[in-house]
């Protein structure tokens, strides 16, 4: 259990630290300008009040009207095109706020709409993103083949690089387009695209709000919608590639702990007293000792089941000791044991390439922990299990 | 942690959904059944299934199992156990009685599942958008028109009342718009910046305050690039911990209440999750409606829009009466509420939605393994059982080889039934096919626990890895056992990846 708790705690602390640091930096960057701008605006306001001989209350009234008219000034927001735009901002959780439902019925429907739409959209974007990744991997593989490269597997690094580049270029394409159509500077348009595609959606810059674009420029409207959805798919693909595996880490560890517990229970049940605990944190416990003890202490099962228990114990040992070492050596292993790393992105290709070239699997040297072999069965099955474990661990890390 | 689907309608819904997925998986896995093994198997397979729909007659006896025709009886026996309505799907041979299909076609048919799924999701989403747009149009358009007219009339009136010219009015308007964020107070002191940072990395993004300087905008982008994945992972991590804890609590409660079945089913978890989400929203609604002078409905709407990270910004907390500077306790409460609320929602998403996000990838993985096993397999992928201790009866004498491949094709509809096998010790119970091996294996162990726990560990051993088996026979008798677990669990795991 401990690992998940440690991880979770560490993440919480990290996030809080990140928030505090961010707040401090934003404070430093923006506070100054805010105060000066505020003073300026106050002065101008005073001036205007004097010019038009307005009282405070009059001004407040005027202010209210102006602010309420603001969305209307930007055009008709709730005809079909505007509603579609709004629906996009709801289910993708961008939520500009340039238009928000005013009626209670609209608010209620908005909530229900989001309740169903957001998971649907999440799943859809991840699905499309995974397809995109698979396609890119295939293309890259073919490219490598065409270029006559010796190793044609597509590594994770390749994929990440391509992912980053495609995200940047998506943002740039959007920035160019919007800076042209909305007459923003390139930087502001880039900022707009970024804020949109990360679904933050401040609403300080919103497309389709000038010159009644929603009603009068259907191609531009269509382009904007398609850009937002495609851009989100590209970002989703990158998230699918880089981040999704981390979101399932705790659950997989939990599963593994359950297995360990079950195995312990089973060992205790069938093999008499076993007092070695398989603790992931302590490398000193050697389940091979446990397994050996098991075999020696007599068990209720036959030779096969005892051997199996040995084997399982060793698997656990591998898992418990090697997880952190595993990740580092994965890249190396990928080339030395192409067959055994299906979790890697090159899986399908690897299999296709080297299905018959089943190289020595025992060459797997990703795990540096040494294990004492006690019996014939375990020595061979260790080979089996090293594969398993690698795959299992590998799978854990790269569960795309 | 074994979750069993409940027996109520919700559990059945879940099972039907998973069966549907199983159908899809069977479509392609059945190709394995066709192509993986010897042709005699195929003939028998095909013969047995020629009588479409009459699968119930396929016998489960061990008579014609020895030494041949592994696939067919498994298919047959399993199909008998297939849930009602899907007997033909259990071993859905696409009607091709020939031997090995062309490699490419197998891929095409096997690939299709992810593509079909993706395509249907895209179509679903577009339809959803269209429907939503139409409904919003119907709900809001009229009001918008009326409000616009009213406001413009008001504007005219004020303009006339104060005798403001058009140009002057524009200037006034600009000033008012620019001053809008300042109305709510100082936005960028530490408290306000912290609030802003929260809205960035959680992607809520109200927009009540947005960086005015270019440096602020640039930093905001970098801040988001690192912060958003960190926050996503953090919330999922914490949500998973929460789910585990709730599961534990529920189990204890069930025990204390003296209930017979103390396992926590998925239904239980979903119900608890759903109610905790509603509860969180209500608490927030009550608090904010008190502090911000909003109606309960408006507060609820605010909490909902915030916790789903949509964050319109039409309602934003901490913007009245200079709360950011003057009411530190309320500020702290707001921040904690947002973060805790997001955790609760994240936990619910982790419970319900996360598995769907990885579906395509897992299917892709399985397809890769199938391809590998096809590629690597000329004959037996594994080994014949020779260990006497493993045999408990005639039924168990079959080689494991066919089982492994057939497992996928046959047992994907079965695996949910596996949950229900309860304490069926060594028998065929409600399991059918290779589960019998597992049972025979572990008959002296607790089959429930063992099945669920151990198998996970050895998952993903695709048969191909043992093709050129470096195992002499004693081992071979051991390892196939692993495989029956493996493939079962690979399939099972896919379904309940929590």
mmCIF file of C-alpha atoms in Angstrom, chain A residues 46-383:
data_model
loop_
_atom_site.group_PDB
_atom_site.id
_atom_site.type_symbol
_atom_site.label_atom_id
_atom_site.label_comp_id
_atom_site.label_asym_id
_atom_site.label_seq_id
_atom_site.Cartn_x
_atom_site.Cartn_y
_atom_site.Cartn_z
ATOM 1 C CA UNK A 46 -13.411 60.711 -12.494
ATOM 2 C CA UNK A 47 -12.770 62.890 -15.441
ATOM 3 C CA UNK A 48 -15.694 61.503 -17.344
ATOM 4 C CA UNK A 49 -17.941 61.821 -14.378
ATOM 5 C CA UNK A 50 -17.073 65.442 -14.110
ATOM 6 C CA UNK A 51 -17.474 66.021 -17.819
ATOM 7 C CA UNK A 52 -20.932 64.608 -17.939
ATOM 8 C CA UNK A 53 -21.898 65.638 -14.490
ATOM 9 C CA UNK A 54 -22.743 62.093 -13.428
ATOM 10 C CA UNK A 55 -23.184 60.996 -9.866
ATOM 11 C CA UNK A 56 -21.877 57.736 -8.504
ATOM 12 C CA UNK A 57 -25.213 56.056 -8.705
ATOM 13 C CA UNK A 58 -25.746 57.212 -12.237
ATOM 14 C CA UNK A 59 -22.411 55.840 -13.173
ATOM 15 C CA UNK A 60 -23.118 52.530 -11.543
ATOM 16 C CA UNK A 61 -26.305 52.307 -13.494
ATOM 17 C CA UNK A 62 -24.512 53.089 -16.682
ATOM 18 C CA UNK A 63 -21.809 50.590 -15.861
ATOM 19 C CA UNK A 64 -24.317 47.872 -15.267
ATOM 20 C CA UNK A 65 -26.002 48.477 -18.581
ATOM 21 C CA UNK A 66 -22.742 48.582 -20.452
ATOM 22 C CA UNK A 67 -21.476 45.382 -18.926
ATOM 23 C CA UNK A 68 -24.703 43.598 -19.548
ATOM 24 C CA UNK A 69 -24.672 44.695 -23.142
ATOM 25 C CA UNK A 70 -21.154 43.422 -23.628
ATOM 26 C CA UNK A 71 -22.034 39.936 -24.880
ATOM 27 C CA UNK A 72 -24.703 41.377 -27.091
ATOM 28 C CA UNK A 73 -22.241 43.715 -28.639
ATOM 29 C CA UNK A 74 -20.241 40.755 -29.774
ATOM 30 C CA UNK A 75 -23.104 39.445 -31.820
ATOM 31 C CA UNK A 76 -26.046 37.146 -31.541
ATOM 32 C CA UNK A 77 -24.856 34.436 -29.225
ATOM 33 C CA UNK A 78 -27.653 31.959 -29.137
ATOM 34 C CA UNK A 79 -28.733 31.314 -32.683
ATOM 35 C CA UNK A 80 -27.691 27.902 -33.942
ATOM 36 C CA UNK A 81 -24.095 28.769 -34.738
ATOM 37 C CA UNK A 82 -23.601 30.481 -31.435
ATOM 38 C CA UNK A 83 -25.289 27.685 -29.567
ATOM 39 C CA UNK A 84 -23.083 25.151 -31.278
ATOM 40 C CA UNK A 85 -20.068 27.182 -30.238
ATOM 41 C CA UNK A 86 -21.405 27.280 -26.716
ATOM 42 C CA UNK A 87 -22.090 23.561 -26.711
ATOM 43 C CA UNK A 88 -18.500 22.957 -27.768
ATOM 44 C CA UNK A 89 -17.221 25.100 -24.929
ATOM 45 C CA UNK A 90 -19.363 23.138 -22.514
ATOM 46 C CA UNK A 91 -18.536 19.566 -23.390
ATOM 47 C CA UNK A 92 -14.863 20.217 -23.985
ATOM 48 C CA UNK A 93 -14.856 22.117 -20.667
ATOM 49 C CA UNK A 94 -13.193 25.094 -22.328
ATOM 50 C CA UNK A 95 -15.930 27.359 -20.987
ATOM 51 C CA UNK A 96 -15.004 30.806 -22.245
ATOM 52 C CA UNK A 97 -18.004 32.402 -20.672
ATOM 53 C CA UNK A 98 -18.420 34.790 -23.579
ATOM 54 C CA UNK A 99 -21.981 33.560 -23.548
ATOM 55 C CA UNK A 100 -23.502 31.872 -20.579
ATOM 56 C CA UNK A 101 -27.082 30.740 -20.148
ATOM 57 C CA UNK A 102 -29.179 33.463 -18.653
ATOM 58 C CA UNK A 103 -32.372 31.567 -18.166
ATOM 59 C CA UNK A 104 -32.714 29.060 -15.383
ATOM 60 C CA UNK A 105 -33.816 26.467 -17.863
ATOM 61 C CA UNK A 106 -30.690 27.083 -19.835
ATOM 62 C CA UNK A 107 -28.523 26.696 -16.773
ATOM 63 C CA UNK A 108 -30.242 23.470 -15.809
ATOM 64 C CA UNK A 109 -29.951 22.018 -19.263
ATOM 65 C CA UNK A 110 -26.352 23.116 -19.358
ATOM 66 C CA UNK A 111 -25.596 21.095 -16.261
ATOM 67 C CA UNK A 112 -27.313 17.999 -17.536
ATOM 68 C CA UNK A 113 -25.718 18.438 -20.914
ATOM 69 C CA UNK A 114 -22.293 18.647 -19.358
ATOM 70 C CA UNK A 115 -22.918 15.641 -17.144
ATOM 71 C CA UNK A 116 -23.252 13.372 -20.140
ATOM 72 C CA UNK A 117 -21.198 15.271 -22.620
ATOM 73 C CA UNK A 118 -17.957 15.658 -20.749
ATOM 74 C CA UNK A 119 -17.210 11.951 -20.231
ATOM 75 C CA UNK A 120 -18.305 11.243 -23.778
ATOM 76 C CA UNK A 121 -15.932 13.874 -25.081
ATOM 77 C CA UNK A 122 -13.094 12.714 -22.863
ATOM 78 C CA UNK A 123 -13.429 9.160 -24.103
ATOM 79 C CA UNK A 124 -13.803 10.306 -27.676
ATOM 80 C CA UNK A 125 -10.706 12.446 -27.653
ATOM 81 C CA UNK A 126 -8.626 9.748 -26.023
ATOM 82 C CA UNK A 127 -9.916 7.245 -28.521
ATOM 83 C CA UNK A 128 -9.119 9.457 -31.475
ATOM 84 C CA UNK A 129 -5.813 10.372 -29.907
ATOM 85 C CA UNK A 130 -4.838 6.758 -29.589
ATOM 86 C CA UNK A 131 -5.721 6.144 -33.210
ATOM 87 C CA UNK A 132 -3.623 9.115 -34.202
ATOM 88 C CA UNK A 133 -0.701 7.775 -32.192
ATOM 89 C CA UNK A 134 -1.009 4.360 -33.768
ATOM 90 C CA UNK A 135 -1.110 5.853 -37.214
ATOM 91 C CA UNK A 136 1.866 8.070 -36.555
ATOM 92 C CA UNK A 137 3.795 5.136 -35.185
ATOM 93 C CA UNK A 138 3.014 3.184 -38.321
ATOM 94 C CA UNK A 139 4.069 6.039 -40.559
ATOM 95 C CA UNK A 140 7.269 6.515 -38.636
ATOM 96 C CA UNK A 141 7.998 2.847 -38.863
ATOM 97 C CA UNK A 142 7.554 2.897 -42.598
ATOM 98 C CA UNK A 143 9.638 6.009 -42.825
ATOM 99 C CA UNK A 144 12.450 4.389 -40.933
ATOM 100 C CA UNK A 145 12.237 1.393 -43.180
ATOM 101 C CA UNK A 146 12.315 3.513 -46.286
ATOM 102 C CA UNK A 147 15.278 5.405 -45.050
ATOM 103 C CA UNK A 148 16.966 2.065 -44.635
ATOM 104 C CA UNK A 149 17.656 2.544 -40.969
ATOM 105 C CA UNK A 150 18.894 -0.442 -39.116
ATOM 106 C CA UNK A 151 16.480 -0.258 -36.260
ATOM 107 C CA UNK A 152 13.001 0.390 -37.442
ATOM 108 C CA UNK A 153 11.221 0.254 -34.149
ATOM 109 C CA UNK A 154 9.553 3.391 -33.049
ATOM 110 C CA UNK A 155 10.683 4.315 -29.601
ATOM 111 C CA UNK A 156 8.853 6.305 -27.015
ATOM 112 C CA UNK A 157 11.260 9.174 -27.439
ATOM 113 C CA UNK A 158 10.436 9.342 -31.124
ATOM 114 C CA UNK A 159 6.761 9.460 -30.371
ATOM 115 C CA UNK A 160 7.100 12.106 -27.719
ATOM 116 C CA UNK A 161 9.192 14.298 -29.960
ATOM 117 C CA UNK A 162 6.697 14.006 -32.732
ATOM 118 C CA UNK A 163 3.898 14.689 -30.293
ATOM 119 C CA UNK A 164 5.515 17.857 -29.054
ATOM 120 C CA UNK A 165 6.244 19.063 -32.542
ATOM 121 C CA UNK A 166 2.708 18.414 -33.716
ATOM 122 C CA UNK A 167 1.261 20.242 -30.715
ATOM 123 C CA UNK A 168 3.468 23.229 -31.366
ATOM 124 C CA UNK A 169 2.597 23.309 -35.011
ATOM 125 C CA UNK A 170 -1.100 23.006 -34.306
ATOM 126 C CA UNK A 171 -0.808 26.014 -32.067
ATOM 127 C CA UNK A 172 1.159 27.897 -34.673
ATOM 128 C CA UNK A 173 -1.308 27.137 -37.436
ATOM 129 C CA UNK A 174 -4.134 28.348 -35.262
ATOM 130 C CA UNK A 175 -2.208 31.408 -34.218
ATOM 131 C CA UNK A 176 -1.614 32.370 -37.814
ATOM 132 C CA UNK A 177 -5.224 31.868 -38.758
ATOM 133 C CA UNK A 178 -6.711 33.697 -35.823
ATOM 134 C CA UNK A 179 -4.260 36.529 -35.892
ATOM 135 C CA UNK A 180 -5.340 37.085 -39.475
ATOM 136 C CA UNK A 181 -9.067 36.763 -38.959
ATOM 137 C CA UNK A 182 -9.395 38.397 -35.579
ATOM 138 C CA UNK A 183 -6.707 40.959 -36.075
ATOM 139 C CA UNK A 184 -4.821 39.965 -32.974
ATOM 140 C CA UNK A 185 -1.092 39.956 -32.742
ATOM 141 C CA UNK A 186 0.558 36.601 -33.404
ATOM 142 C CA UNK A 187 1.469 36.263 -29.762
ATOM 143 C CA UNK A 188 -2.046 36.979 -28.598
ATOM 144 C CA UNK A 189 -3.470 34.559 -31.112
ATOM 145 C CA UNK A 190 -0.990 31.904 -29.966
ATOM 146 C CA UNK A 191 -1.980 32.591 -26.383
ATOM 147 C CA UNK A 192 -5.609 32.246 -27.384
ATOM 148 C CA UNK A 193 -5.002 28.917 -29.096
ATOM 149 C CA UNK A 194 -3.020 27.642 -26.163
ATOM 150 C CA UNK A 195 -5.626 28.660 -23.608
ATOM 151 C CA UNK A 196 -8.316 27.127 -25.766
ATOM 152 C CA UNK A 197 -6.643 23.831 -26.539
ATOM 153 C CA UNK A 198 -5.660 23.249 -22.927
ATOM 154 C CA UNK A 199 -9.354 23.806 -22.212
ATOM 155 C CA UNK A 200 -8.563 26.516 -19.697
ATOM 156 C CA UNK A 201 -10.595 28.999 -21.706
ATOM 157 C CA UNK A 202 -10.309 32.267 -19.849
ATOM 158 C CA UNK A 203 -12.472 34.153 -22.254
ATOM 159 C CA UNK A 204 -10.256 37.189 -22.436
ATOM 160 C CA UNK A 205 -9.731 36.350 -26.076
ATOM 161 C CA UNK A 206 -12.569 34.616 -27.844
ATOM 162 C CA UNK A 207 -12.829 33.887 -31.523
ATOM 163 C CA UNK A 208 -15.912 34.601 -33.608
ATOM 164 C CA UNK A 209 -16.874 37.581 -31.504
ATOM 165 C CA UNK A 210 -16.035 40.445 -33.760
ATOM 166 C CA UNK A 211 -17.916 41.709 -36.749
ATOM 167 C CA UNK A 212 -20.837 39.394 -36.205
ATOM 168 C CA UNK A 213 -18.735 36.540 -37.477
ATOM 169 C CA UNK A 214 -21.054 33.890 -36.134
ATOM 170 C CA UNK A 215 -23.778 35.006 -38.462
ATOM 171 C CA UNK A 216 -21.933 36.391 -41.418
ATOM 172 C CA UNK A 217 -18.862 34.268 -41.982
ATOM 173 C CA UNK A 218 -19.869 30.607 -42.123
ATOM 174 C CA UNK A 219 -16.546 29.327 -43.473
ATOM 175 C CA UNK A 220 -14.601 31.035 -40.750
ATOM 176 C CA UNK A 221 -17.053 29.672 -38.212
ATOM 177 C CA UNK A 222 -16.634 26.159 -39.581
ATOM 178 C CA UNK A 223 -12.869 26.549 -39.569
ATOM 179 C CA UNK A 224 -12.881 27.654 -35.953
ATOM 180 C CA UNK A 225 -14.970 24.725 -34.834
ATOM 181 C CA UNK A 226 -12.911 22.232 -36.756
ATOM 182 C CA UNK A 227 -9.713 23.794 -35.499
ATOM 183 C CA UNK A 228 -10.800 23.571 -31.892
ATOM 184 C CA UNK A 229 -11.899 19.961 -32.175
ATOM 185 C CA UNK A 230 -8.898 18.824 -34.173
ATOM 186 C CA UNK A 231 -6.514 20.703 -31.935
ATOM 187 C CA UNK A 232 -8.057 19.063 -28.924
ATOM 188 C CA UNK A 233 -7.604 15.683 -30.574
ATOM 189 C CA UNK A 234 -3.914 16.385 -31.157
ATOM 190 C CA UNK A 235 -3.431 17.524 -27.580
ATOM 191 C CA UNK A 236 -5.450 14.517 -26.487
ATOM 192 C CA UNK A 237 -3.150 12.258 -28.463
ATOM 193 C CA UNK A 238 -0.160 13.724 -26.730
ATOM 194 C CA UNK A 239 -1.806 13.328 -23.342
ATOM 195 C CA UNK A 240 -2.688 9.756 -24.230
ATOM 196 C CA UNK A 241 0.925 9.166 -25.074
ATOM 197 C CA UNK A 242 2.570 10.850 -22.154
ATOM 198 C CA UNK A 243 0.193 11.273 -19.275
ATOM 199 C CA UNK A 244 -2.454 8.557 -19.315
ATOM 200 C CA UNK A 245 -0.183 5.850 -18.007
ATOM 201 C CA UNK A 246 0.493 7.850 -14.892
ATOM 202 C CA UNK A 247 -3.161 8.192 -14.185
ATOM 203 C CA UNK A 248 -3.540 4.448 -13.878
ATOM 204 C CA UNK A 249 -0.421 3.874 -11.815
ATOM 205 C CA UNK A 250 -2.044 3.779 -8.429
ATOM 206 C CA UNK A 251 -4.675 1.338 -9.543
ATOM 207 C CA UNK A 252 -2.111 -1.012 -10.993
ATOM 208 C CA UNK A 253 -0.034 -0.905 -7.849
ATOM 209 C CA UNK A 254 -3.119 -1.617 -5.865
ATOM 210 C CA UNK A 255 -3.787 -4.626 -7.983
ATOM 211 C CA UNK A 256 -0.290 -5.884 -7.534
ATOM 212 C CA UNK A 257 -0.497 -5.488 -3.801
ATOM 213 C CA UNK A 258 -3.649 -7.515 -3.790
ATOM 214 C CA UNK A 259 -1.858 -10.246 -5.649
ATOM 215 C CA UNK A 260 0.988 -10.202 -3.213
ATOM 216 C CA UNK A 261 -1.362 -10.426 -0.327
ATOM 217 C CA UNK A 262 -3.161 -13.288 -1.917
ATOM 218 C CA UNK A 263 0.037 -15.067 -2.563
ATOM 219 C CA UNK A 264 1.138 -14.568 0.984
ATOM 220 C CA UNK A 265 -2.123 -15.897 2.219
ATOM 221 C CA UNK A 266 -1.849 -18.799 -0.080
ATOM 222 C CA UNK A 267 1.711 -19.504 0.938
ATOM 223 C CA UNK A 268 0.776 -19.398 4.522
ATOM 224 C CA UNK A 269 -2.113 -21.652 3.887
ATOM 225 C CA UNK A 270 -0.367 -24.310 1.951
ATOM 226 C CA UNK A 271 3.186 -24.263 3.099
ATOM 227 C CA UNK A 272 3.032 -24.084 6.813
ATOM 228 C CA UNK A 273 4.477 -21.093 8.484
ATOM 229 C CA UNK A 274 6.039 -18.591 6.275
ATOM 230 C CA UNK A 275 7.458 -15.656 8.017
ATOM 231 C CA UNK A 276 9.114 -13.877 5.269
ATOM 232 C CA UNK A 277 7.141 -10.961 4.061
ATOM 233 C CA UNK A 278 7.381 -9.725 0.615
ATOM 234 C CA UNK A 279 7.766 -6.099 1.209
ATOM 235 C CA UNK A 280 8.274 -3.992 -1.848
ATOM 236 C CA UNK A 281 10.303 -1.525 0.047
ATOM 237 C CA UNK A 282 12.838 -3.834 1.543
ATOM 238 C CA UNK A 283 15.129 -5.567 -0.833
ATOM 239 C CA UNK A 284 16.382 -7.754 1.897
ATOM 240 C CA UNK A 285 13.508 -10.132 1.867
ATOM 241 C CA UNK A 286 14.130 -12.749 -0.689
ATOM 242 C CA UNK A 287 11.112 -14.652 -1.686
ATOM 243 C CA UNK A 288 13.376 -17.189 -3.142
ATOM 244 C CA UNK A 289 14.162 -17.876 0.445
ATOM 245 C CA UNK A 290 10.485 -17.987 1.085
ATOM 246 C CA UNK A 291 9.998 -20.198 -1.846
ATOM 247 C CA UNK A 292 12.817 -22.389 -0.769
ATOM 248 C CA UNK A 293 11.465 -22.486 2.706
ATOM 249 C CA UNK A 294 8.202 -23.414 1.265
ATOM 250 C CA UNK A 295 9.631 -26.279 -0.607
ATOM 251 C CA UNK A 296 11.617 -27.439 2.326
ATOM 252 C CA UNK A 297 8.940 -27.026 4.892
ATOM 253 C CA UNK A 298 6.687 -29.335 3.095
ATOM 254 C CA UNK A 299 3.583 -28.363 1.378
ATOM 255 C CA UNK A 300 0.269 -29.773 0.794
ATOM 256 C CA UNK A 301 0.534 -29.720 -2.924
ATOM 257 C CA UNK A 302 2.416 -31.756 -5.376
ATOM 258 C CA UNK A 303 5.747 -30.941 -6.833
ATOM 259 C CA UNK A 304 4.205 -28.916 -9.565
ATOM 260 C CA UNK A 305 2.275 -26.641 -7.341
ATOM 261 C CA UNK A 306 5.233 -26.182 -5.099
ATOM 262 C CA UNK A 307 7.335 -25.318 -8.043
ATOM 263 C CA UNK A 308 4.668 -22.961 -9.158
ATOM 264 C CA UNK A 309 4.697 -21.278 -5.829
ATOM 265 C CA UNK A 310 8.418 -20.877 -6.043
ATOM 266 C CA UNK A 311 7.976 -19.406 -9.381
ATOM 267 C CA UNK A 312 5.328 -17.000 -8.279
ATOM 268 C CA UNK A 313 7.377 -15.979 -5.316
ATOM 269 C CA UNK A 314 10.187 -15.120 -7.591
ATOM 270 C CA UNK A 315 7.963 -13.106 -9.763
ATOM 271 C CA UNK A 316 6.950 -11.088 -6.792
ATOM 272 C CA UNK A 317 10.530 -10.666 -5.863
ATOM 273 C CA UNK A 318 11.288 -9.341 -9.257
ATOM 274 C CA UNK A 319 8.415 -6.997 -9.185
ATOM 275 C CA UNK A 320 9.126 -5.704 -5.794
ATOM 276 C CA UNK A 321 12.748 -5.057 -6.371
ATOM 277 C CA UNK A 322 13.109 -4.076 -9.884
ATOM 278 C CA UNK A 323 10.412 -1.599 -10.658
ATOM 279 C CA UNK A 324 12.483 1.487 -10.355
ATOM 280 C CA UNK A 325 15.412 -0.002 -12.146
ATOM 281 C CA UNK A 326 13.202 -1.360 -14.814
ATOM 282 C CA UNK A 327 11.997 1.891 -16.165
ATOM 283 C CA UNK A 328 15.465 3.171 -16.760
ATOM 284 C CA UNK A 329 16.602 0.150 -18.594
ATOM 285 C CA UNK A 330 13.538 -0.231 -20.683
ATOM 286 C CA UNK A 331 14.896 1.589 -23.628
ATOM 287 C CA UNK A 332 17.962 -0.577 -23.714
ATOM 288 C CA UNK A 333 15.981 -3.711 -23.412
ATOM 289 C CA UNK A 334 13.745 -2.678 -26.157
ATOM 290 C CA UNK A 335 16.456 -3.438 -28.591
ATOM 291 C CA UNK A 336 17.853 -6.469 -26.955
ATOM 292 C CA UNK A 337 14.562 -8.148 -26.402
ATOM 293 C CA UNK A 338 12.321 -6.779 -28.982
ATOM 294 C CA UNK A 339 9.949 -9.636 -28.632
ATOM 295 C CA UNK A 340 9.340 -9.184 -25.027
ATOM 296 C CA UNK A 341 8.391 -5.616 -24.845
ATOM 297 C CA UNK A 342 5.016 -5.478 -26.361
ATOM 298 C CA UNK A 343 3.904 -2.711 -24.135
ATOM 299 C CA UNK A 344 6.231 -0.433 -25.866
ATOM 300 C CA UNK A 345 4.898 1.535 -28.706
ATOM 301 C CA UNK A 346 6.727 -0.564 -31.146
ATOM 302 C CA UNK A 347 4.805 -3.558 -30.107
ATOM 303 C CA UNK A 348 2.863 -4.423 -33.174
ATOM 304 C CA UNK A 349 5.677 -3.582 -35.456
ATOM 305 C CA UNK A 350 8.144 -5.405 -33.341
ATOM 306 C CA UNK A 351 6.156 -8.508 -33.480
ATOM 307 C CA UNK A 352 5.771 -8.262 -37.154
ATOM 308 C CA UNK A 353 9.414 -7.706 -37.609
ATOM 309 C CA UNK A 354 10.826 -10.212 -35.308
ATOM 310 C CA UNK A 355 8.209 -12.733 -34.716
ATOM 311 C CA UNK A 356 10.509 -15.483 -35.733
ATOM 312 C CA UNK A 357 13.694 -14.051 -34.392
ATOM 313 C CA UNK A 358 13.022 -15.018 -30.895
ATOM 314 C CA UNK A 359 16.290 -14.154 -29.374
ATOM 315 C CA UNK A 360 17.450 -15.386 -26.094
ATOM 316 C CA UNK A 361 14.969 -14.112 -23.648
ATOM 317 C CA UNK A 362 17.182 -14.857 -20.734
ATOM 318 C CA UNK A 363 19.455 -12.196 -21.976
ATOM 319 C CA UNK A 364 17.073 -9.796 -20.417
ATOM 320 C CA UNK A 365 19.290 -7.829 -18.213
ATOM 321 C CA UNK A 366 17.126 -4.939 -17.366
ATOM 322 C CA UNK A 367 16.850 -5.895 -13.771
ATOM 323 C CA UNK A 368 20.053 -5.705 -11.853
ATOM 324 C CA UNK A 369 18.904 -7.532 -8.818
ATOM 325 C CA UNK A 370 20.414 -10.918 -8.505
ATOM 326 C CA UNK A 371 18.428 -13.800 -7.391
ATOM 327 C CA UNK A 372 19.565 -17.014 -5.876
ATOM 328 C CA UNK A 373 18.338 -20.004 -7.720
ATOM 329 C CA UNK A 374 17.513 -22.880 -5.588
ATOM 330 C CA UNK A 375 16.095 -25.450 -7.847
ATOM 331 C CA UNK A 376 15.963 -26.548 -11.373
ATOM 332 C CA UNK A 377 12.447 -25.471 -11.746
ATOM 333 C CA UNK A 378 13.002 -22.085 -10.446
ATOM 334 C CA UNK A 379 16.053 -21.476 -12.549
ATOM 335 C CA UNK A 380 14.209 -22.119 -15.690
ATOM 336 C CA UNK A 381 11.018 -20.569 -14.657
ATOM 337 C CA UNK A 382 12.879 -17.548 -13.523
ATOM 338 C CA UNK A 383 13.668 -17.038 -17.093
#
